[in-house]
Coordinates of N, CA and C in Angstrom, one line a residue:
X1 N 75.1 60.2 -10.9 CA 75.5 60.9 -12.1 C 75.2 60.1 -13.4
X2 N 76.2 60.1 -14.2 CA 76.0 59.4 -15.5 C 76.4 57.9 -15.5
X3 N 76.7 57.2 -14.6 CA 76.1 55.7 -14.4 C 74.8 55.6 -13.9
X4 N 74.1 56.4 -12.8 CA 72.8 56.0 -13.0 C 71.5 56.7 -13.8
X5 N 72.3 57.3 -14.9 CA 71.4 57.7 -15.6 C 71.3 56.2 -16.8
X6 N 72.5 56.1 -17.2 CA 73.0 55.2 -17.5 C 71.6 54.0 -17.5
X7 N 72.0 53.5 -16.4 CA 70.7 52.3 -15.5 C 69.4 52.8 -16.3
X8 N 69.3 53.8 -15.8 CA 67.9 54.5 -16.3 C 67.6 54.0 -17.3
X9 N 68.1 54.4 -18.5 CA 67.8 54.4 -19.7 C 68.4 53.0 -20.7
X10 N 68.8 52.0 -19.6 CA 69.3 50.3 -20.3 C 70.0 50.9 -21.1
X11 N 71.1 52.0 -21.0 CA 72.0 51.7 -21.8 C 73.4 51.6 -21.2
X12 N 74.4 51.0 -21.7 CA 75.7 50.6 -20.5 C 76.5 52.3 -21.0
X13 N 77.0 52.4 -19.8 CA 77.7 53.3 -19.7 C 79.0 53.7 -21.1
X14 N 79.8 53.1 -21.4 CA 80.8 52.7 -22.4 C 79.7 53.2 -24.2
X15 N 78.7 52.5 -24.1 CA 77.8 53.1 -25.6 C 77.3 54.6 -25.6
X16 N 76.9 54.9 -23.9 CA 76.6 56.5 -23.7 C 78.2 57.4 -24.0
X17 N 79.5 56.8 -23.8 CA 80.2 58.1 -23.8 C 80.9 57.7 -25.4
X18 N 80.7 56.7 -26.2 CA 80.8 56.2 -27.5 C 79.6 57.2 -28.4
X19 N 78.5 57.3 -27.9 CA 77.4 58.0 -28.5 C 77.7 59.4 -28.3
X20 N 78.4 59.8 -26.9 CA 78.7 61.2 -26.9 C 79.6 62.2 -27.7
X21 N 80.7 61.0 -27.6 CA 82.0 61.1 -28.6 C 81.5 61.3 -29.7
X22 N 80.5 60.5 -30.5 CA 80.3 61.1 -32.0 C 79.5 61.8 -32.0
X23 N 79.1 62.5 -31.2 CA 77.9 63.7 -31.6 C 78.8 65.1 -31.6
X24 N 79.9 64.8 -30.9 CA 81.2 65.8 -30.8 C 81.3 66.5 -32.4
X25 N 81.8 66.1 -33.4 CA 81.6 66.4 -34.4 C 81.0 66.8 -35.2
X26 N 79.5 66.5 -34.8 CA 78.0 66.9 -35.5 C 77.8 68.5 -34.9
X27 N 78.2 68.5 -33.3 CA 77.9 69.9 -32.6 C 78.5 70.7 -33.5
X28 N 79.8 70.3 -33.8 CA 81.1 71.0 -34.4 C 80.4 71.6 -35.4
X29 N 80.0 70.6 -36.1 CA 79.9 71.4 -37.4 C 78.6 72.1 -37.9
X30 N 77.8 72.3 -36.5 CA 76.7 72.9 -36.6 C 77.1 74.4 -36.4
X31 N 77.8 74.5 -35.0 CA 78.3 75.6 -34.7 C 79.1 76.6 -36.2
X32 N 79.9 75.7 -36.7 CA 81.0 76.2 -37.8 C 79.9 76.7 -39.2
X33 N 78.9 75.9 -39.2 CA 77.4 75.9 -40.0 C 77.0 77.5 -39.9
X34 N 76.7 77.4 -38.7 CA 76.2 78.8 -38.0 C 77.0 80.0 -38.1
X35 N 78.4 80.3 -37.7 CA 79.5 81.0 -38.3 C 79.5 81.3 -39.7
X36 N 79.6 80.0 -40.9 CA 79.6 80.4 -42.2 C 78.1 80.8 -42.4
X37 N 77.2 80.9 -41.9 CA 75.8 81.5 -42.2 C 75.5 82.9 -42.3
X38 N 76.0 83.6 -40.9 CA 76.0 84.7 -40.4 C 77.1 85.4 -40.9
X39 N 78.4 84.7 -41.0 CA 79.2 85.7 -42.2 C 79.1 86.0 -43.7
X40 N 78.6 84.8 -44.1 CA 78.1 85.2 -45.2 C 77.0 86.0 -45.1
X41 N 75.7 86.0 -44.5 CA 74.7 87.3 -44.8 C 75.5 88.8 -45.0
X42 N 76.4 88.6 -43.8 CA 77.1 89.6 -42.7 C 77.8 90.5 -44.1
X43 N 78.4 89.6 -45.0 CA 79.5 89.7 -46.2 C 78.6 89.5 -47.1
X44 N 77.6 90.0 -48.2 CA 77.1 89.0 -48.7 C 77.7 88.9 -50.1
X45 N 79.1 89.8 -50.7 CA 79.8 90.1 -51.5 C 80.8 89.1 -51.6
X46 N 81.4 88.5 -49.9 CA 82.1 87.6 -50.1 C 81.9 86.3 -50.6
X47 N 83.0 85.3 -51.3 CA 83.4 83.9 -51.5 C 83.6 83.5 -50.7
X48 N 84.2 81.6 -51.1 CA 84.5 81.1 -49.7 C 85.7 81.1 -49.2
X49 N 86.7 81.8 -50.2 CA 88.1 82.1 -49.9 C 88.0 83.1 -48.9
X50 N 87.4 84.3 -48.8 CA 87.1 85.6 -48.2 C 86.8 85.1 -46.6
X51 N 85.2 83.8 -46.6 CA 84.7 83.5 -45.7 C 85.3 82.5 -44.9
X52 N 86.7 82.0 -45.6 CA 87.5 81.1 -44.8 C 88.5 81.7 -44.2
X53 N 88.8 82.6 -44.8 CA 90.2 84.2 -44.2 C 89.4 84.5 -42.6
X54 N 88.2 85.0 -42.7 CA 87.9 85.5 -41.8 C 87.2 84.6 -40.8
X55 N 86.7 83.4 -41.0 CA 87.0 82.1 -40.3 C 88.1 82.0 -39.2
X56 N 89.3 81.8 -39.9 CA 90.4 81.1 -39.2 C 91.2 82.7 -38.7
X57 N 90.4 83.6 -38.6 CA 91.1 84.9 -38.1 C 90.1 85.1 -36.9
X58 N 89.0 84.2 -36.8 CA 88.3 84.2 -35.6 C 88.0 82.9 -34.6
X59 N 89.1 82.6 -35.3 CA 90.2 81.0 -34.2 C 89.7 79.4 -34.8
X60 N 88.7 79.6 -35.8 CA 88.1 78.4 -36.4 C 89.3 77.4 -37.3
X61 N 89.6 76.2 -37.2 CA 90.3 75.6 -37.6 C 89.1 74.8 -38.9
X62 N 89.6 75.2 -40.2 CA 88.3 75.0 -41.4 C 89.6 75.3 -42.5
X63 N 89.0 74.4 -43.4 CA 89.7 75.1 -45.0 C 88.8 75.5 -46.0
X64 N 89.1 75.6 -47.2 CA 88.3 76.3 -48.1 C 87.6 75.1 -48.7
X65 N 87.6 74.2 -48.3 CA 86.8 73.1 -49.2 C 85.7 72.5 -48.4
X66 N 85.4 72.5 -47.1 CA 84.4 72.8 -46.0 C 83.8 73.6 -45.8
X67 N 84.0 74.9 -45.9 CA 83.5 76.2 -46.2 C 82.4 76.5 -47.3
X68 N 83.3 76.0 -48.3 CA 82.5 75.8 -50.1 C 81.6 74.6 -50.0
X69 N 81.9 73.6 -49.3 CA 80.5 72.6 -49.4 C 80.0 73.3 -48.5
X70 N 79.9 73.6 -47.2 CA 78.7 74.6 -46.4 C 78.4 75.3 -47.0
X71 N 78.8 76.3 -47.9 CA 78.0 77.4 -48.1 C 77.3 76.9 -49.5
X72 N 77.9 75.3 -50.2 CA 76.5 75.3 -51.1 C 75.4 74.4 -50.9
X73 N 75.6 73.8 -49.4 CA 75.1 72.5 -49.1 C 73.2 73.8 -48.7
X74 N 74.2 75.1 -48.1 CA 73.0 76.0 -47.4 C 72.5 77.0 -48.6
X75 N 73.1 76.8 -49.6 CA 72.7 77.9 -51.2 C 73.0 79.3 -50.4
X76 N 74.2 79.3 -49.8 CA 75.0 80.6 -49.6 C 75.6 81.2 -50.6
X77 N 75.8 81.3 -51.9 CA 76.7 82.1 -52.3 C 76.5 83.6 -52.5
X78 N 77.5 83.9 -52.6 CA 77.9 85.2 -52.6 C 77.7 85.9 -54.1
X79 N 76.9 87.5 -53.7 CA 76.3 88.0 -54.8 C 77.4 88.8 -55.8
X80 N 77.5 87.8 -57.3 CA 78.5 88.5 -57.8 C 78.1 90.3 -58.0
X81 N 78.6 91.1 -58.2 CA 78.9 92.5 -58.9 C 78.7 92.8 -60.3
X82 N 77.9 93.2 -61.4 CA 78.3 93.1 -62.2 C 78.9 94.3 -62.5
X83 N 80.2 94.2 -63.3 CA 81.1 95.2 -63.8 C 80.1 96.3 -64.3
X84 N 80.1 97.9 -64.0 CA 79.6 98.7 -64.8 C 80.5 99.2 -66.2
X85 N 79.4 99.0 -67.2 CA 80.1 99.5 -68.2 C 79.1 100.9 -68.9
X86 N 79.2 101.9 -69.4 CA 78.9 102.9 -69.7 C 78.7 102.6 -70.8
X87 N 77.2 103.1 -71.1 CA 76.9 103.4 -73.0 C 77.7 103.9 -73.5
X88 N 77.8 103.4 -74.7 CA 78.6 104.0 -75.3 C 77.5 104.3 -77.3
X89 N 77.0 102.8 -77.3 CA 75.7 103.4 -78.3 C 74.6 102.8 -78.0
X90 N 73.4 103.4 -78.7 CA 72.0 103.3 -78.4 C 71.4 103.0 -79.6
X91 N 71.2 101.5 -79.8 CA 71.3 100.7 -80.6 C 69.3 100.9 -80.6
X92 N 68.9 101.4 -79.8 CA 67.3 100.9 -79.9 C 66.9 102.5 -80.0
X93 N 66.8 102.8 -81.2 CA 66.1 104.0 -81.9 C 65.3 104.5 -82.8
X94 N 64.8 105.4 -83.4 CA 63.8 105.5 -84.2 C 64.6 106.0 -85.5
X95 N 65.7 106.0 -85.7 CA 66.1 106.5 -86.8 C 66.7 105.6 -87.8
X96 N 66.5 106.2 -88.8 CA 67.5 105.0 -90.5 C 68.6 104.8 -89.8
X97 N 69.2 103.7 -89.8 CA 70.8 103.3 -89.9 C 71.2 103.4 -91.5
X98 N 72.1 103.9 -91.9 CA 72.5 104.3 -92.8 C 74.3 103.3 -92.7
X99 N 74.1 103.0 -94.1 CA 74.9 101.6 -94.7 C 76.6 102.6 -94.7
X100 N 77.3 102.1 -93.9 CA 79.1 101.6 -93.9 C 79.6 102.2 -95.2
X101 N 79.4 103.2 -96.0 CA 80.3 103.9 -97.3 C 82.2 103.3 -96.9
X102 N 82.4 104.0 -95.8 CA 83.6 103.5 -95.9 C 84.4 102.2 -95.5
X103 N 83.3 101.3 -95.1 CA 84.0 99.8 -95.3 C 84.2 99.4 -96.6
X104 N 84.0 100.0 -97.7 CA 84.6 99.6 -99.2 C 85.4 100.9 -99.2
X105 N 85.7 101.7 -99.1 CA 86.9 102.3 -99.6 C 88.4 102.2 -99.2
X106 N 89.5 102.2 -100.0 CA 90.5 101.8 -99.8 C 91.3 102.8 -100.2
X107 N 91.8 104.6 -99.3 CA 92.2 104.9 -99.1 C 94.1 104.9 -99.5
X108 N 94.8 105.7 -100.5 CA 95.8 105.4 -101.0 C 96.6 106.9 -100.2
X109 N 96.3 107.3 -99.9 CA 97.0 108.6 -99.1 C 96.4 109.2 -98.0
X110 N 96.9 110.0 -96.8 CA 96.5 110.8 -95.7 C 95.3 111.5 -96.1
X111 N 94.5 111.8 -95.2 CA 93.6 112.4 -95.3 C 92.5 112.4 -96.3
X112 N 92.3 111.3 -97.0 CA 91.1 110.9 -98.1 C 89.9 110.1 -97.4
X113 N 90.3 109.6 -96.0 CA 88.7 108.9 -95.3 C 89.6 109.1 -93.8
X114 N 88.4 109.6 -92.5 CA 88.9 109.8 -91.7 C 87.4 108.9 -91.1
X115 N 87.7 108.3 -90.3 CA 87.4 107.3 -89.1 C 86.8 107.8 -87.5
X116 N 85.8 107.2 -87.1 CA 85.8 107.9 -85.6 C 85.2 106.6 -85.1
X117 N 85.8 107.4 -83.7 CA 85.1 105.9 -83.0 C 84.3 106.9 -81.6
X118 N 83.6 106.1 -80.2 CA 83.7 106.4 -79.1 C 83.7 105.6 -78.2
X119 N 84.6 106.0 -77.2 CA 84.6 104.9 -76.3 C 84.8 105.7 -75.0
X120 N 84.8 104.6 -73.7 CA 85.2 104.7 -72.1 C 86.5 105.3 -72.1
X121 N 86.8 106.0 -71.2 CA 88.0 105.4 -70.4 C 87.9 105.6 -68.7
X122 N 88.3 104.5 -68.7 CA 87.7 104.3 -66.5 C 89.0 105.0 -66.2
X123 N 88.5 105.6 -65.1 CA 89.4 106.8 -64.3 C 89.2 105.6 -62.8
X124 N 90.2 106.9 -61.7 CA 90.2 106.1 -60.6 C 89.2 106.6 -59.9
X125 N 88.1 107.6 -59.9 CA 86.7 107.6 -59.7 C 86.1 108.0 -60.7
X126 N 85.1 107.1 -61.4 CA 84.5 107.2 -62.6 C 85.1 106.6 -63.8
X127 N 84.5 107.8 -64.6 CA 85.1 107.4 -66.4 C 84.5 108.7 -66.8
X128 N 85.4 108.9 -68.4 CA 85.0 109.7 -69.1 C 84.9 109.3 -70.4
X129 N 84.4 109.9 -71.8 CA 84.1 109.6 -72.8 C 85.2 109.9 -73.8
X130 N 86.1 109.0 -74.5 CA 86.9 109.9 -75.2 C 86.3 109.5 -77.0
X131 N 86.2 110.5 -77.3 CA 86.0 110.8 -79.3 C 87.2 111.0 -79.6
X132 N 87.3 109.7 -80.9 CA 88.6 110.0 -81.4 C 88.7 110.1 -82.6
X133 N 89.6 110.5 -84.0 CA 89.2 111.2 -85.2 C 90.6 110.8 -85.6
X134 N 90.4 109.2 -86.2 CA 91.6 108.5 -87.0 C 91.5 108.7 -88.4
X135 N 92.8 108.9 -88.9 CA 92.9 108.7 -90.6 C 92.9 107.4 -91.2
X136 N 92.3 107.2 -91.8 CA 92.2 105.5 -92.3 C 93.4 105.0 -92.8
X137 N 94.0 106.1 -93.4 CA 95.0 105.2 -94.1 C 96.5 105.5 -93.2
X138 N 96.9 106.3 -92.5 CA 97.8 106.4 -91.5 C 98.1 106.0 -90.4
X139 N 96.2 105.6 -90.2 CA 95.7 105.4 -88.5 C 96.4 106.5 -87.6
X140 N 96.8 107.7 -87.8 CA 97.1 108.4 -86.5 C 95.6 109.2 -86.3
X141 N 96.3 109.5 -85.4 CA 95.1 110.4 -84.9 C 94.8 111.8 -85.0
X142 N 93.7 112.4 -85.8 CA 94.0 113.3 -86.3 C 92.8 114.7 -85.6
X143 N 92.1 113.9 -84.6 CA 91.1 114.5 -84.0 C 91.3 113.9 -82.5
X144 N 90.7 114.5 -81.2 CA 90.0 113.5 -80.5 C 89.2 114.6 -79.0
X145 N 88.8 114.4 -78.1 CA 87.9 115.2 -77.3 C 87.4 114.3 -75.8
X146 N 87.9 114.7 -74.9 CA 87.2 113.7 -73.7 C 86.0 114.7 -73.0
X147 N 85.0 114.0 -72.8 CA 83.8 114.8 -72.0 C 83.2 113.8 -71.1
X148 N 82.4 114.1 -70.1 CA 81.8 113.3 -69.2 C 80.5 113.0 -69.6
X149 N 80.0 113.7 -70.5 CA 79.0 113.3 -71.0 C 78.9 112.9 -72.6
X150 N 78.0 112.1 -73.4 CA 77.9 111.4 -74.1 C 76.7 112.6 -75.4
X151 N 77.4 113.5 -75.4 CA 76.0 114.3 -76.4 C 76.8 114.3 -77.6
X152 N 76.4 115.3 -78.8 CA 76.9 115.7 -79.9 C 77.8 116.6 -79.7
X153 N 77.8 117.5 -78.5 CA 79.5 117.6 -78.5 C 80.5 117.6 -78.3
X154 N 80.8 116.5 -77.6 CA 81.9 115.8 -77.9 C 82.2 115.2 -79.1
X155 N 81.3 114.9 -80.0 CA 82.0 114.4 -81.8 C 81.7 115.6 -82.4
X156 N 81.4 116.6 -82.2 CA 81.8 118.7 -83.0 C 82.9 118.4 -82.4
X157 N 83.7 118.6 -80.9 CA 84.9 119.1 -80.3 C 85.8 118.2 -80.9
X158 N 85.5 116.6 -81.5 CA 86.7 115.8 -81.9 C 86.9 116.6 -83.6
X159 N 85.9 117.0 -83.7 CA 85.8 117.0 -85.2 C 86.5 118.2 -85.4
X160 N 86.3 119.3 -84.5 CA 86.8 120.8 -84.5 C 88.1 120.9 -84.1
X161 N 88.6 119.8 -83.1 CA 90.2 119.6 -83.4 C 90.6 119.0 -84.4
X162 N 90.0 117.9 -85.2 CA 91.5 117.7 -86.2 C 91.8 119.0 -87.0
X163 N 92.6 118.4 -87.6 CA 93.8 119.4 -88.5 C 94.2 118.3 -89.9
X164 N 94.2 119.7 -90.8 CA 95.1 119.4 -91.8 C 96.5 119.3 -91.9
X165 N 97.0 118.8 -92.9 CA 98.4 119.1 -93.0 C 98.7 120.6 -93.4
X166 N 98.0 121.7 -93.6 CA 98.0 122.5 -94.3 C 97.7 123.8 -93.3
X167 N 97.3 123.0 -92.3 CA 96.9 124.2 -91.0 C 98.2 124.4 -90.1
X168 N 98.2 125.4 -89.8 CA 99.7 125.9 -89.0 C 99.6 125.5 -87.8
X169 N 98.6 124.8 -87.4 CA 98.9 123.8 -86.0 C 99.1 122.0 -86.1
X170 N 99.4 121.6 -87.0 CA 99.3 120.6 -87.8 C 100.9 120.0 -87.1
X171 N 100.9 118.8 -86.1 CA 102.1 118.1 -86.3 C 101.6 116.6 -86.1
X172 N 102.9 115.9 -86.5 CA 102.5 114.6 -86.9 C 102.7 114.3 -85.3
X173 N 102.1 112.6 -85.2 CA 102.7 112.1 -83.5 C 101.7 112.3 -82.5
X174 N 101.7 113.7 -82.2 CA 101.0 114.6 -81.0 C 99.8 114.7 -81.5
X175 N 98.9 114.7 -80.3 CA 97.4 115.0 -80.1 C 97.4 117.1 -79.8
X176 N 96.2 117.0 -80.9 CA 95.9 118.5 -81.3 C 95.3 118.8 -80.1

């Protein structure tokens, strides 16, 4: 057996199972190599927090700081997501931009400059578009309209709900 292989090869028996012993560790961490390779492809969304959960839920004894130098020693990382955000303006057009009138005016009473904006709002599948129609000098809200889509009308429908104080559907607080 392994003494006279031993002979064989001039080396003493005691340096063969000293040499064996440390390769113990190198197999180790080839195998654990191999594991974080194939779960990372396998995941390719996952980190190494993700990739060490499911590690040690498949009997591997590893922490997250072995894991993170494997997966950067191999250029594993995991492909971030980027957040989707919905247009909201379309800044690259053929048309005049026409200069901010009401960034100089300073509004002394209700309804003398009214304000609009458009923006998102994320739902729990999707998002929709809400147009909103503020009074500058009260900031309530004196308009507003949600649509799924991004055209001109949804800023007619914000525009077609506000109200005056003078219209018989007119209350302060509440959305028209």
């Amino acid at each position: 057996g392994i003494e006279r292989m031993c002979r064989l090869a001039g080396v003493s028996r005691a340096g063969y199972y000293r040499h064996w012993q440390a390769s113990q560790p190198a197999r180790e961490e080839t195998a654990v190599r191999d594991e974080v390779q194939r779960l990372s492809l396998e995941h390719r969304f996952y980190g190494y927090r993700r990739i060490t959960a499911l590690l040690r839920q498949s009997g591997w004894a590893v922490n997250h700081k072995r894991v993170q130098r494997l997966r950067q020693t191999d250029n594993l990382l995991c492909i971030t997501g980027r957040t989707f955000r919905p247009p909201t303006t379309d800044s690259r057009h053929r048309f005049s931009v026409y200069p901010n009138l009401a960034r100089k005016m300073m509004p002394t009473g209700a309804n003398q400059l009214w304000v609009a904006d458009i923006t998102y709002v994320r739902l729990a599948e999707g998002f929709v578009y809400l147009a909103v129609i503020l009074d500058a000098w009260s900031r309530r809200v004196v308009g507003w309209a949600l649509a799924d889509h991004l055209k001109a009308d949804l800023a007619l429908a914000a525009i077609a709900g506000a109200r005056r104080p003078g219209d018989r559907a007119w209350r302060t607080g509440a959305p028209l």
